[in-house]
Structures are given as C-alpha cells and as structure tokens.
C-alpha cells in the first residue's frame, strides 16, 4: 500500500472525534469494517494510543489489538489474580512513539548496553532484538512502513539502555512525517477542543455544532471503541 493509498483510505473512512481528559480521541471505521482508534496528547500532539479491531469469524466485534501504547491487562488474568499472578519481573515489550521516531521499549532488562544487538532484516520486513547472553529475543515489524510499502533501513535504527529499560528508536522517514501531518489536519480541525462527538461522513465538510441552551456541566464520557 503506497502512501497515497493509505492517505486515501483514511479520508474515505467514517470518523468520530472527542476531546476528553487532555486527549484527542479519534475513531476510524474503514469500508472493509476494520476499526482504528487513536489518542493524541493535546499539548504535544504525540500519539499515545493506536489500536485496531476487525470483525470476528462470527461477524461480531473482535478484541482490540494494541499497536501503540501501554498493553491492556488481560481480563482473564485480572479475574484470576487471586490465584495466578504474572511475574512482574518479566520483560514487557511496548511501543511509545515520539514526533520524529517510532520507539519500542522493553522493560525489566537489567543487562548492560553492550549485551544487546539490534538488527534489521529487510527481506523479512522486521527488526530483531537479541542478547549475547541469550536471555532475550524479540522479532517485531513496523506496521507504519508496511502500510505504505517503505523499506526498512538499518541506518535509521538506534538504541539506548537506562533504568533496566531498553529503548529502540527508528527515525521516521519523510513519507511517514507527511502522512502524519495530513492525518492531524484531516478530516476536520482536530486541534480544537470538542466537548461532544463530531462525526463526518466521507466527502462531508466540518460544521460547528449549533448553539444550544446551556445546561449544568456534566462529565464527558467516551464509549469504549
């Protein structure tokens, strides 16, 4: 999928936006039934969460899959927390991007920096984290590059280690920065506080909510995506 194709899919999707709790929350419903939900920090405009959901085989809604953001605790694990508890010292892999880089973090890795090796496998379209002491191994892809069919570049990846956390960064190519810039500008002014849901159909123009009689303020709630 080229950059323009991905940009077109975003423009053709049905969008719903809400500003709440210091975050700009956007929901995309694509023509194939897939859903994407994102959350942006209102102050920095940085992406906090991106997750996906597809229709299940029974035509119901499948579970959300986190692409960017903190992993969601398993419901089953929570119900069984009195019986079985996950070892809190296990490595935790997650993605937290910056404005200029894709970034992955692996918590609970106490080994020194020289132990780690970060490599790129262009043919497999993935990155690999490994350790010389064979204590950790992780293979992961970069969905953003896959969506617009950009190659993986070894020169774009770097890493650091501090406070038992390995941080792997991949510099965003200019094509990605362009798409993200367009995404923040479409389909309507997402930077303006919106105290209510605003939905735009494909091809429609943004229209402000008409003035309504004032009523006592109440918490703004966002239904789960």
Tab-separated table of C-alpha atoms in Angstrom:
chain	number	residue	atom	x	y	z
A	1	UNK	CA	0.000	0.000	0.000
A	2	UNK	CA	1.569	3.270	-1.105
A	3	UNK	CA	1.473	6.419	0.995
A	4	UNK	CA	-1.252	7.956	-1.177
A	5	UNK	CA	-3.383	4.798	-0.954
A	6	UNK	CA	-3.179	4.794	2.846
A	7	UNK	CA	-3.960	8.500	2.946
A	8	UNK	CA	-6.979	7.916	0.693
A	9	UNK	CA	-8.270	5.135	2.948
A	10	UNK	CA	-8.100	7.478	5.921
A	11	UNK	CA	-10.003	10.180	4.058
A	12	UNK	CA	-12.718	7.745	2.946
A	13	UNK	CA	-13.250	6.291	6.413
A	14	UNK	CA	-16.028	7.384	8.760
A	15	UNK	CA	-14.521	9.386	11.605
A	16	UNK	CA	-15.637	10.237	15.114
A	17	UNK	CA	-13.669	12.569	17.402
A	18	UNK	CA	-13.787	13.554	21.046
A	19	UNK	CA	-11.590	15.684	23.292
A	20	UNK	CA	-11.537	14.460	26.867
A	21	UNK	CA	-9.116	14.236	29.785
A	22	UNK	CA	-6.363	16.083	27.941
A	23	UNK	CA	-6.506	13.750	24.961
A	24	UNK	CA	-7.824	13.968	21.421
A	25	UNK	CA	-9.540	10.655	20.687
A	26	UNK	CA	-10.311	9.655	17.106
A	27	UNK	CA	-12.141	6.594	15.828
A	28	UNK	CA	-11.913	5.433	12.206
A	29	UNK	CA	-14.327	2.980	10.601
A	30	UNK	CA	-12.993	1.730	7.262
A	31	UNK	CA	-15.030	0.492	4.328
A	32	UNK	CA	-13.966	-3.122	4.984
A	33	UNK	CA	-15.334	-2.991	8.533
A	34	UNK	CA	-11.992	-2.613	10.292
A	35	UNK	CA	-11.697	-0.020	13.047
A	36	UNK	CA	-8.756	2.073	14.207
A	37	UNK	CA	-8.775	4.154	17.394
A	38	UNK	CA	-6.134	6.722	18.265
A	39	UNK	CA	-5.409	9.039	21.173
A	40	UNK	CA	-3.204	12.133	20.976
A	41	UNK	CA	-1.820	14.328	23.725
A	42	UNK	CA	-3.467	17.756	23.427
A	43	UNK	CA	-0.318	19.595	24.481
A	44	UNK	CA	2.362	17.813	22.442
A	45	UNK	CA	0.217	16.234	19.677
A	46	UNK	CA	2.125	12.999	20.263
A	47	UNK	CA	0.396	9.707	19.589
A	48	UNK	CA	-0.390	7.923	22.864
A	49	UNK	CA	-2.528	5.002	21.705
A	50	UNK	CA	-3.316	3.309	18.410
A	51	UNK	CA	-5.339	0.114	18.343
A	52	UNK	CA	-7.156	-1.970	15.745
A	53	UNK	CA	-10.234	-4.152	15.694
A	54	UNK	CA	-11.614	-6.427	12.969
A	55	UNK	CA	-14.820	-8.366	12.572
A	56	UNK	CA	-14.675	-11.854	14.092
A	57	UNK	CA	-15.491	-15.028	12.174
A	58	UNK	CA	-18.975	-14.920	13.739
A	59	UNK	CA	-19.479	-11.401	12.329
A	60	UNK	CA	-19.204	-9.895	15.794
A	61	UNK	CA	-16.595	-7.435	17.013
A	62	UNK	CA	-13.200	-8.930	17.736
A	63	UNK	CA	-10.861	-7.781	20.505
A	64	UNK	CA	-8.809	-4.611	20.234
A	65	UNK	CA	-5.166	-5.153	19.291
A	66	UNK	CA	-2.720	-2.547	20.589
A	67	UNK	CA	-0.240	-1.195	18.037
A	68	UNK	CA	0.988	1.797	20.049
A	69	UNK	CA	0.628	2.345	23.774
A	70	UNK	CA	0.606	0.514	27.066
A	71	UNK	CA	-0.550	-3.118	26.893
A	72	UNK	CA	-4.020	-3.742	28.309
A	73	UNK	CA	-4.111	-6.261	31.197
A	74	UNK	CA	-5.856	-9.478	30.299
A	75	UNK	CA	-9.414	-9.749	31.649
A	76	UNK	CA	-8.872	-13.408	32.401
A	77	UNK	CA	-5.672	-12.633	34.261
A	78	UNK	CA	-7.483	-9.998	36.312
A	79	UNK	CA	-10.238	-12.452	37.263
A	80	UNK	CA	-7.651	-15.000	38.309
A	81	UNK	CA	-5.371	-12.522	40.058
A	82	UNK	CA	-6.066	-14.121	43.445
A	83	UNK	CA	-4.887	-17.472	42.113
A	84	UNK	CA	-2.254	-16.758	39.474
A	85	UNK	CA	-0.149	-13.608	39.262
A	86	UNK	CA	2.141	-12.733	36.378
A	87	UNK	CA	5.786	-12.373	37.320
A	88	UNK	CA	6.302	-8.607	37.461
A	89	UNK	CA	9.975	-9.057	36.609
A	90	UNK	CA	9.256	-10.499	33.154
A	91	UNK	CA	10.301	-8.298	30.200
A	92	UNK	CA	7.479	-6.043	28.962
A	93	UNK	CA	7.546	-5.023	25.291
A	94	UNK	CA	5.566	-1.982	24.157
A	95	UNK	CA	5.663	0.837	21.632
A	96	UNK	CA	5.663	4.538	22.562
A	97	UNK	CA	6.398	6.869	19.644
A	98	UNK	CA	7.824	10.376	19.582
A	99	UNK	CA	7.181	13.084	16.999
A	100	UNK	CA	10.254	12.065	14.986
A	101	UNK	CA	10.744	8.368	15.755
A	102	UNK	CA	8.956	5.086	16.141
A	103	UNK	CA	10.035	3.831	19.542
A	104	UNK	CA	9.827	0.498	21.333
A	105	UNK	CA	10.618	-0.125	24.966
A	106	UNK	CA	11.460	-3.361	26.729
A	107	UNK	CA	11.181	-3.003	30.477
A	108	UNK	CA	12.804	-5.280	33.045
A	109	UNK	CA	16.004	-5.908	31.082
A	110	UNK	CA	18.831	-5.400	33.604
A	111	UNK	CA	21.751	-6.322	31.335
A	112	UNK	CA	24.363	-3.721	30.292
A	113	UNK	CA	24.101	-1.991	26.920
A	114	UNK	CA	26.913	-3.987	25.299
A	115	UNK	CA	24.869	-7.185	25.678
A	116	UNK	CA	22.190	-6.077	23.205
A	117	UNK	CA	22.207	-6.366	19.458
A	118	UNK	CA	19.574	-4.651	17.302
A	119	UNK	CA	19.367	-5.702	13.666
A	120	UNK	CA	17.131	-5.083	10.661
A	121	UNK	CA	16.003	-7.835	8.294
A	122	UNK	CA	14.769	-6.067	5.127
A	123	UNK	CA	13.660	-9.277	3.395
A	124	UNK	CA	11.569	-10.321	6.392
A	125	UNK	CA	10.471	-6.712	6.970
A	126	UNK	CA	11.229	-6.890	10.665
A	127	UNK	CA	13.623	-5.767	13.378
A	128	UNK	CA	15.263	-8.164	15.827
A	129	UNK	CA	16.403	-7.627	19.400
A	130	UNK	CA	18.821	-10.242	20.727
A	131	UNK	CA	21.312	-10.532	23.562
A	132	UNK	CA	24.748	-12.104	23.649
A	133	UNK	CA	23.810	-13.930	26.862
A	134	UNK	CA	20.753	-15.413	25.083
A	135	UNK	CA	18.403	-14.087	27.767
A	136	UNK	CA	16.089	-12.167	25.447
A	137	UNK	CA	14.981	-12.354	21.819
A	138	UNK	CA	12.257	-10.378	20.076
A	139	UNK	CA	11.257	-10.030	16.432
A	140	UNK	CA	8.863	-7.208	15.501
A	141	UNK	CA	7.729	-5.297	12.425
A	142	UNK	CA	6.925	-1.646	11.743
A	143	UNK	CA	3.270	-1.570	10.578
A	144	UNK	CA	3.523	2.080	9.521
A	145	UNK	CA	6.190	1.211	6.947
A	146	UNK	CA	4.253	-1.850	5.784
A	147	UNK	CA	1.110	0.209	5.183
A	148	UNK	CA	2.840	2.496	2.711
A	149	UNK	CA	5.362	-0.062	1.410
A	150	UNK	CA	8.536	1.645	2.576
A	151	UNK	CA	11.745	-0.387	3.033
A	152	UNK	CA	13.458	-0.888	6.377
A	153	UNK	CA	16.772	0.953	6.648
A	154	UNK	CA	19.489	-0.198	9.053
A	155	UNK	CA	20.826	3.343	9.264
A	156	UNK	CA	17.542	4.563	10.766
A	157	UNK	CA	17.628	2.363	13.869
A	158	UNK	CA	19.392	3.063	17.157
A	159	UNK	CA	19.068	2.059	20.789
A	160	UNK	CA	19.961	3.021	24.328
A	161	UNK	CA	19.577	1.442	27.743
A	162	UNK	CA	18.783	3.017	31.114
A	163	UNK	CA	16.925	2.110	34.302
A	164	UNK	CA	16.546	-1.545	33.247
A	165	UNK	CA	14.765	-0.446	30.067
A	166	UNK	CA	15.955	-0.981	26.512
A	167	UNK	CA	14.778	1.784	24.154
A	168	UNK	CA	14.876	1.120	20.411
A	169	UNK	CA	14.235	4.054	18.067
A	170	UNK	CA	13.628	4.118	14.326
A	171	UNK	CA	13.804	7.513	12.642
A	172	UNK	CA	10.594	8.268	10.767
A	173	UNK	CA	11.137	8.740	7.021
A	174	UNK	CA	9.834	11.907	5.404
A	175	UNK	CA	6.956	9.992	3.766
A	176	UNK	CA	5.667	8.998	7.209
A	177	UNK	CA	6.011	12.535	8.550
A	178	UNK	CA	3.995	13.818	5.594
A	179	UNK	CA	1.202	11.292	6.137
A	180	UNK	CA	1.085	12.049	9.869
A	181	UNK	CA	0.914	15.770	9.173
A	182	UNK	CA	-2.024	15.231	6.824
A	183	UNK	CA	-3.672	12.929	9.350
A	184	UNK	CA	-3.608	15.612	12.029
A	185	UNK	CA	-5.212	18.078	9.614
A	186	UNK	CA	-7.960	15.744	8.384
A	187	UNK	CA	-10.880	15.290	8.333
A	188	UNK	CA	-11.647	18.400	10.403
A	189	UNK	CA	-9.777	20.697	12.842
A	190	UNK	CA	-8.820	18.083	15.428
A	191	UNK	CA	-6.781	20.595	17.399
A	192	UNK	CA	-9.852	22.455	18.621
A	193	UNK	CA	-11.437	21.241	21.883
A	194	UNK	CA	-14.575	19.287	21.002
A	195	UNK	CA	-16.856	18.678	24.035
A	196	UNK	CA	-19.020	16.258	22.093
A	197	UNK	CA	-18.828	13.617	19.406
A	198	UNK	CA	-18.429	15.034	15.906
A	199	UNK	CA	-18.951	12.648	13.020
A	200	UNK	CA	-18.032	13.252	9.427
A	201	UNK	CA	-19.094	11.096	6.516
A	202	UNK	CA	-16.799	10.665	3.514
A	203	UNK	CA	-16.662	13.866	1.498
A	204	UNK	CA	-18.544	15.924	4.094
A	205	UNK	CA	-17.272	19.238	5.428
A	206	UNK	CA	-16.777	20.057	9.084
A	207	UNK	CA	-19.652	22.035	10.524
A	208	UNK	CA	-19.684	23.504	14.064
A	209	UNK	CA	-22.303	22.365	16.484
A	210	UNK	CA	-25.240	24.834	16.650
A	211	UNK	CA	-25.725	26.844	19.816
A	212	UNK	CA	-27.925	25.026	22.291
A	213	UNK	CA	-29.439	26.150	25.604
A	214	UNK	CA	-26.887	25.965	28.362
A	215	UNK	CA	-27.213	23.210	30.912
A	216	UNK	CA	-25.209	22.320	34.038
A	217	UNK	CA	-21.817	20.854	33.082
A	218	UNK	CA	-21.537	17.088	33.213
A	219	UNK	CA	-18.589	14.705	32.695
A	220	UNK	CA	-17.854	13.834	29.097
A	221	UNK	CA	-17.841	10.089	28.678
A	222	UNK	CA	-16.379	8.124	25.802
A	223	UNK	CA	-17.964	4.821	24.926
A	224	UNK	CA	-15.378	2.025	24.521
A	225	UNK	CA	-14.185	1.675	20.929
